[in-house]
Every structure is written in structure tokens, then in C-alpha cells.
Coordinates of C-alpha atoms and ligand atoms in Angstrom, one line a residue:
M18 CA 28.2 3.3 16.0
T19 CA 31.0 0.8 16.4
P20 CA 31.0 -2.7 15.0
Q21 CA 30.5 -3.9 18.6
N22 CA 27.4 -1.8 19.0
L23 CA 26.0 -3.1 15.7
M24 CA 26.4 -6.6 17.1
L25 CA 24.1 -5.7 20.0
L26 CA 21.3 -4.6 17.7
P27 CA 18.5 -7.1 16.9
L28 CA 19.3 -9.1 13.8
S29 CA 16.2 -8.2 11.8
T30 CA 13.7 -5.4 11.7
P31 CA 10.6 -6.1 13.6
K32 CA 7.6 -7.0 11.4
L33 CA 3.9 -6.5 11.8
S34 CA 1.9 -9.6 10.9
I35 CA -0.7 -9.1 8.1
G36 CA -2.9 -11.7 9.8
C37 CA -2.3 -14.5 7.4
P38 CA 0.8 -16.8 7.5
I39 CA 0.8 -17.2 3.7
L40 CA 0.9 -13.5 3.0
D41 CA 3.3 -12.9 5.9
G42 CA 5.6 -15.5 4.3
Y43 CA 5.7 -13.5 1.0
L44 CA 6.6 -10.4 3.0
G45 CA 9.5 -12.1 4.8
G46 CA 7.5 -12.3 8.0
G47 CA 5.1 -9.2 7.8
I48 CA 5.2 -5.5 7.1
P49 CA 8.6 -4.1 8.4
C50 CA 9.0 -1.3 10.9
N51 CA 11.1 1.8 10.1
S52 CA 9.9 2.2 6.5
I53 CA 6.9 3.0 4.3
T54 CA 5.0 0.2 2.7
E55 CA 2.5 1.0 -0.1
L56 CA -0.5 -1.1 -1.1
V57 CA -1.5 -0.1 -4.6
G58 CA -4.4 -1.4 -6.6
E59 CA -7.6 -0.5 -8.4
S60 CA -10.9 0.2 -6.6
G61 CA -12.2 -2.9 -5.0
S62 CA -8.8 -4.7 -5.1
G63 CA -8.8 -5.2 -1.3
K64 CA -6.5 -2.4 0.0
T65 CA -8.9 -1.2 2.7
Q66 CA -9.8 -4.7 3.7
L67 CA -6.0 -5.4 4.3
C68 CA -5.6 -2.1 6.2
L69 CA -8.6 -2.9 8.4
Q70 CA -7.0 -6.3 9.2
L71 CA -4.0 -4.4 10.5
T72 CA -5.7 -1.7 12.6
T73 CA -8.5 -0.9 14.9
Y74 CA -8.4 3.0 15.1
V75 CA -9.6 5.2 12.2
H76 CA -9.2 9.1 11.9
G77 CA -10.7 11.0 9.0
V78 CA -8.4 13.4 7.0
H79 CA -9.6 15.4 4.1
D80 CA -6.6 17.1 2.5
A81 CA -2.8 16.9 2.3
K82 CA -2.3 20.0 4.6
Q83 CA -4.5 18.5 7.2
L84 CA -2.5 15.3 6.9
I85 CA 0.7 17.2 7.9
H86 CA -1.1 18.6 10.9
V87 CA -2.4 15.2 11.9
L88 CA 1.1 13.8 11.6
R89 CA 2.4 16.5 13.9
D90 CA -0.4 15.6 16.4
I91 CA 0.6 11.9 16.1
Q92 CA 4.2 12.8 16.8
A93 CA 3.2 14.8 19.9
F94 CA 0.9 12.0 21.0
I95 CA 3.7 9.4 20.7
V96 CA 6.3 11.6 22.4
I97 CA 4.1 12.5 25.4
D98 CA 1.9 9.5 25.7
H99 CA 4.1 6.7 24.4
T100 CA 4.3 5.0 27.8
R101 CA 0.5 5.1 28.2
L102 CA -0.6 3.8 24.7
P103 CA 2.2 3.1 22.3
V104 CA 1.5 3.8 18.7
K105 CA 3.1 1.2 16.4
L106 CA 1.1 1.5 13.2
I107 CA 0.1 4.4 10.9
V108 CA -2.2 3.7 8.0
I109 CA -3.0 6.3 5.3
D110 CA -5.9 5.1 3.1
S111 CA -5.6 6.7 0.6
I112 CA -2.6 9.0 -0.1
A113 CA -3.7 9.4 -3.8
A114 CA -7.1 10.9 -2.8
F115 CA -5.4 14.0 -1.4
F116 CA -3.7 14.9 -4.6
R117 CA -6.0 13.9 -7.4
S118 CA -8.7 16.5 -6.6
Q119 CA -6.5 19.3 -5.3
Y120 CA -3.5 19.6 -7.6
H121 CA -3.5 20.1 -11.4
T122 CA -0.8 19.4 -14.0
T123 CA 1.0 22.7 -14.6
L124 CA 4.7 22.7 -13.8
V125 CA 4.2 24.8 -10.7
D126 CA 1.5 22.4 -9.5
L127 CA 3.7 19.4 -10.1
K128 CA 6.6 21.0 -8.2
R129 CA 4.3 21.9 -5.3
Q130 CA 2.9 18.3 -5.4
S131 CA 6.4 16.7 -5.3
K132 CA 7.4 19.0 -2.4
M133 CA 4.4 17.8 -0.5
F134 CA 5.2 14.1 -1.3
F135 CA 8.7 14.5 0.2
K136 CA 7.4 16.5 3.2
I137 CA 4.8 13.8 4.0
S138 CA 7.2 10.8 3.4
G139 CA 10.0 12.6 5.3
T140 CA 7.7 13.1 8.3
L141 CA 6.5 9.5 8.1
K142 CA 10.0 8.0 7.8
A143 CA 11.3 10.1 10.7
L144 CA 8.4 8.9 12.8
A145 CA 8.9 5.3 11.7
N146 CA 12.6 5.4 12.5
K147 CA 12.4 7.2 15.7
F148 CA 9.6 5.2 17.3
V149 CA 10.0 1.9 15.4
L150 CA 6.6 2.2 13.6
V151 CA 5.0 0.4 10.7
V152 CA 3.7 2.8 8.1
V153 CA 1.3 1.6 5.4
V154 CA -0.2 3.8 2.7
T155 CA -2.6 2.9 0.0
N156 CA -2.4 4.2 -3.6
Q157 CA -4.8 4.0 -6.6
V158 CA -3.9 3.1 -10.2
V159 CA -4.4 4.9 -13.5
D160 CA -4.9 3.3 -16.9
F161 CA -2.1 3.3 -19.4
I162 CA -3.5 4.2 -22.8
G163 CA -1.6 4.0 -26.0
P164 CA 1.7 2.3 -27.0
H165 CA 3.8 0.3 -24.6
D166 CA 6.9 2.5 -25.0
G167 CA 7.9 6.1 -24.2
V168 CA 6.5 7.2 -20.8
N169 CA 4.3 4.0 -20.7
A170 CA 7.4 1.8 -20.7
V171 CA 8.7 3.2 -17.4
R172 CA 9.6 0.1 -15.3
L173 CA 9.6 0.3 -11.6
G174 CA 10.6 -2.7 -9.5
N175 CA 10.3 -6.3 -10.4
L176 CA 7.3 -6.1 -12.7
E177 CA 7.5 -4.7 -16.3
C178 CA 3.8 -3.8 -16.2
L179 CA 0.8 -4.1 -13.9
H180 CA -2.5 -5.6 -15.0
T181 CA -5.8 -5.6 -13.2
S182 CA -9.3 -6.2 -14.6
H183 CA -7.6 -7.0 -18.0
R184 CA -6.3 -3.4 -18.1
R185 CA -2.7 -2.2 -18.1
V186 CA -2.3 0.3 -15.2
G187 CA 0.3 2.3 -13.3
P188 CA 0.3 3.6 -9.7
T189 CA -1.2 7.0 -9.3
L190 CA 1.2 9.9 -8.3
G191 CA 4.0 8.7 -10.6
L192 CA 7.8 8.5 -10.2
A193 CA 8.2 11.2 -7.6
W194 CA 6.0 9.4 -5.1
A195 CA 7.5 6.0 -6.0
H196 CA 10.8 7.4 -4.6
C197 CA 9.1 8.3 -1.4
I198 CA 8.2 4.7 -0.4
N199 CA 10.3 1.8 0.5
S200 CA 8.2 -1.2 -0.5
R201 CA 5.2 -1.6 -2.9
V202 CA 2.6 -4.3 -3.0
F203 CA 0.3 -4.5 -6.0
L204 CA -3.2 -5.9 -5.4
A205 CA -5.0 -6.9 -8.6
R206 CA -8.4 -8.5 -9.4
H207 CA -9.5 -10.3 -12.5
Q208 CA -13.1 -11.3 -13.3
Q209 CA -13.2 -14.9 -14.6
S210 CA -16.2 -16.7 -16.2
V211 CA -16.7 -20.2 -14.9
G212 CA -19.2 -22.9 -15.9
V213 CA -21.2 -24.2 -13.0
N214 CA -23.0 -27.5 -13.2
S215 CA -26.3 -27.6 -11.5
R216 CA -28.6 -30.7 -10.9
N217 CA -31.7 -28.8 -12.2
A218 CA -30.1 -27.2 -15.2
P219 CA -29.7 -29.2 -18.4
S220 CA -26.3 -27.5 -19.2
P221 CA -23.7 -25.6 -17.2
T222 CA -24.5 -22.0 -16.3
I223 CA -21.9 -19.3 -16.6
S224 CA -21.0 -17.4 -13.4
S225 CA -18.4 -14.8 -12.7
Q226 CA -15.6 -15.2 -10.1
T227 CA -13.1 -12.7 -8.8
H228 CA -9.5 -13.9 -8.9
R229 CA -7.2 -11.7 -6.7
T230 CA -3.4 -11.5 -6.7
F231 CA -0.8 -9.9 -4.4
D232 CA 2.5 -9.0 -6.0
L233 CA 5.6 -7.6 -4.3
V234 CA 6.7 -5.0 -6.8
F235 CA 9.7 -3.9 -4.9
A236 CA 11.2 -4.0 -1.4
P237 CA 14.7 -3.4 -0.2
H238 CA 14.9 -6.7 1.7
L239 CA 13.0 -9.1 -0.6
P240 CA 12.8 -10.5 -4.1
H241 CA 9.7 -10.5 -6.3
A242 CA 6.9 -12.7 -5.0
S243 CA 3.4 -13.3 -6.2
A244 CA 0.4 -14.9 -4.4
E245 CA -3.3 -15.4 -4.8
F246 CA -5.6 -14.2 -2.0
V247 CA -9.3 -14.1 -1.2
I248 CA -11.4 -11.7 0.8
K249 CA -13.6 -13.6 3.2
K250 CA -16.3 -12.3 5.5
E251 CA -13.9 -12.6 8.5
C252 CA -10.5 -11.9 7.0
V253 CA -8.1 -11.6 4.0
V254 CA -6.1 -14.7 3.4
G255 CA -3.5 -16.0 1.0
V256 CA -4.2 -19.1 -1.0
S257 CA -1.5 -21.8 -0.6
R258 CA -0.1 -23.4 -3.7
Ligands
ATP9 N1 -17.4 -9.7 3.7 C1 -16.8 -9.8 2.5 N2 -16.8 -11.0 1.9 C2 -16.2 -11.1 0.7 N3 -15.7 -10.1 0.0 C3 -15.7 -8.9 0.6 C4 -16.3 -8.7 1.8 N4 -16.2 -7.4 2.1 C5 -15.6 -6.8 1.1 N5 -15.3 -7.7 0.2 C6 -14.7 -7.4 -1.1 O1 -13.7 -6.5 -0.9 C7 -13.8 -5.5 -2.0 C8 -13.6 -4.1 -1.5 O2 -12.3 -4.1 -1.1 P1 -11.7 -2.7 -0.6 O3 -12.7 -1.8 0.0 O4 -10.6 -3.1 0.4 O5 -11.1 -2.1 -1.9 P2 -10.1 -0.9 -2.1 O6 -9.0 -1.5 -2.9 O7 -9.8 -0.3 -0.8 O8 -10.9 0.0 -3.0 P3 -10.9 1.7 -3.0 O9 -9.7 2.1 -3.8 O10 -12.2 2.0 -3.8 O11 -11.0 2.1 -1.6 C9 -15.2 -5.6 -2.5 O12 -15.1 -5.4 -3.9 C10 -15.7 -6.9 -2.2 O13 -15.5 -7.8 -3.3

């Protein structure tokens, strides 16, 4: 590639809109092609709702080995049929589910697991680069228990620690997987008690509200950003400040 060729390339990587201008703004225009973007958060934080907002086609996969086969099928499908129905988005919801039940924590298992992570992410990145695809994976969180130092102090990206539902958490699958993705978005929810005044009640009643946040933990092309969002019946939207 000469400098002249580089000048002919598009200035920026194409981005897939997340369906909300506010959240797109925090992502520098949307989710970028040619890389892997992870949505990480506790159960009920909104990962699937965001994924559904991106896609209309769903395929069930039950374990990591089957995932490798499905990725091969997708590759064949894109290569043969790309002129008929171009695939531009791959969503895996959730990557953590394949590993939590199948692998244990002996050294041999961890080695096998890391090998599988790199095989999956290598395949996804190759597909993303070759066919200019957007790849989104979701990941769960685990609770951090004990002191905030030692292994619990491991900092990844812009945030020192992640909090959701008033718990300190970390992404499932650990450091090895963190090196397999390019960007990470943390979705959190916090239950808040609010007093509601009612005409018929003599004093305010206490009701519970879910407050949701969207944090860009790391991305090669963007600084840290944080936003509030809500899940509505029709869509997921950011809240303007
Ligand atoms: N129509 C709706 N209106 C408002 N909120 C909704 C609606 N549908 C779903 N939700 C909210 O979205 C949350 C579920 O989000 P979602 O299924 O995306 O979570 P998740 O992060 O994928 O969880 P898991 O890790 O268990 O798959 C529910 O807790 C609910 O509060």
C-alpha cells in the first residue's frame, strides 16, 4: 500500500447506527465495522434489547464448538451469496454462556478456553475485515468479592471499576477475552427509590425506578463516554443531558 493508495481509501471506518442519535454520538457515529464490539452487563441490563435493535435474524447456537461451525457456514454464505444477500452484522448473544457451563478452572481447562477465545475472535476479526462487517458480542459480569486490591484491582480501559445494582463487578471471561475484543461498552442498572405524590394518598408513596447507564470502557478510536439510557416498549434510547 503506497501513501497515494491510502489517500483513496474512505476517511473513516463505516459505522452501524445503534438506532438512537444520542447513543450513536457517544460511539462516534455508531458501531464500527472491521472490529469486535462487546456489550457487557448484568442480567437485565439491556444487552439483548440493544442487539435486537440492531438485527432482525436470529440463529440458535448451543456451545463454542458449534459456534466455530456456524462461523464457517457464515463465511461460506457470505463468500457464495454475498451478491444476493449481503451480511453486514454478526451478533453473538452471549459469548459468556458457552464457557461458563462447559469449562472448569484447572490450568488445562483455562489454556483450552483461551485457545478457543482466540480462535473465535480470530475468525470473527478475519470475517469483519474481509467483508467489512460489524461484530457485536455480549458478555455477562461476575461479582468482585473481597478487598479492592490484588486481582480485584485489575484495571481495564477507562474505568477503574464497574458498578451495577450497587455491586462491584467485572466482565466474565477475564483478561484473555478482554484482549480478543476491540471495544467494550458497559451497561449498568441501578434501582432507585423515589417518592411519588398522589392526590388520594396523605403522604408520598415510595416506588422503585431503574436508572440505566451506558459507559464506553475502551475503544481504539474514542475516549471514555458515559450516558443514561432507557428501554422503552418500542426502542432503546439515550437520555440527552
Ligand atoms: N417493552 C419494554 N419496556 C420497558 N422495558 C423493557 C421492555 N422490554 C424489556 N425491558 C427491560 O429490559 C430488560 C431486559 O433486558 P435484556 O433482556 O436486554 O437484558 P440482558 O442484559 O440481555 O440480560 P441477560 O444477560 O439475562 O440476557 C428487562 O429487565 C426490562 O426491564
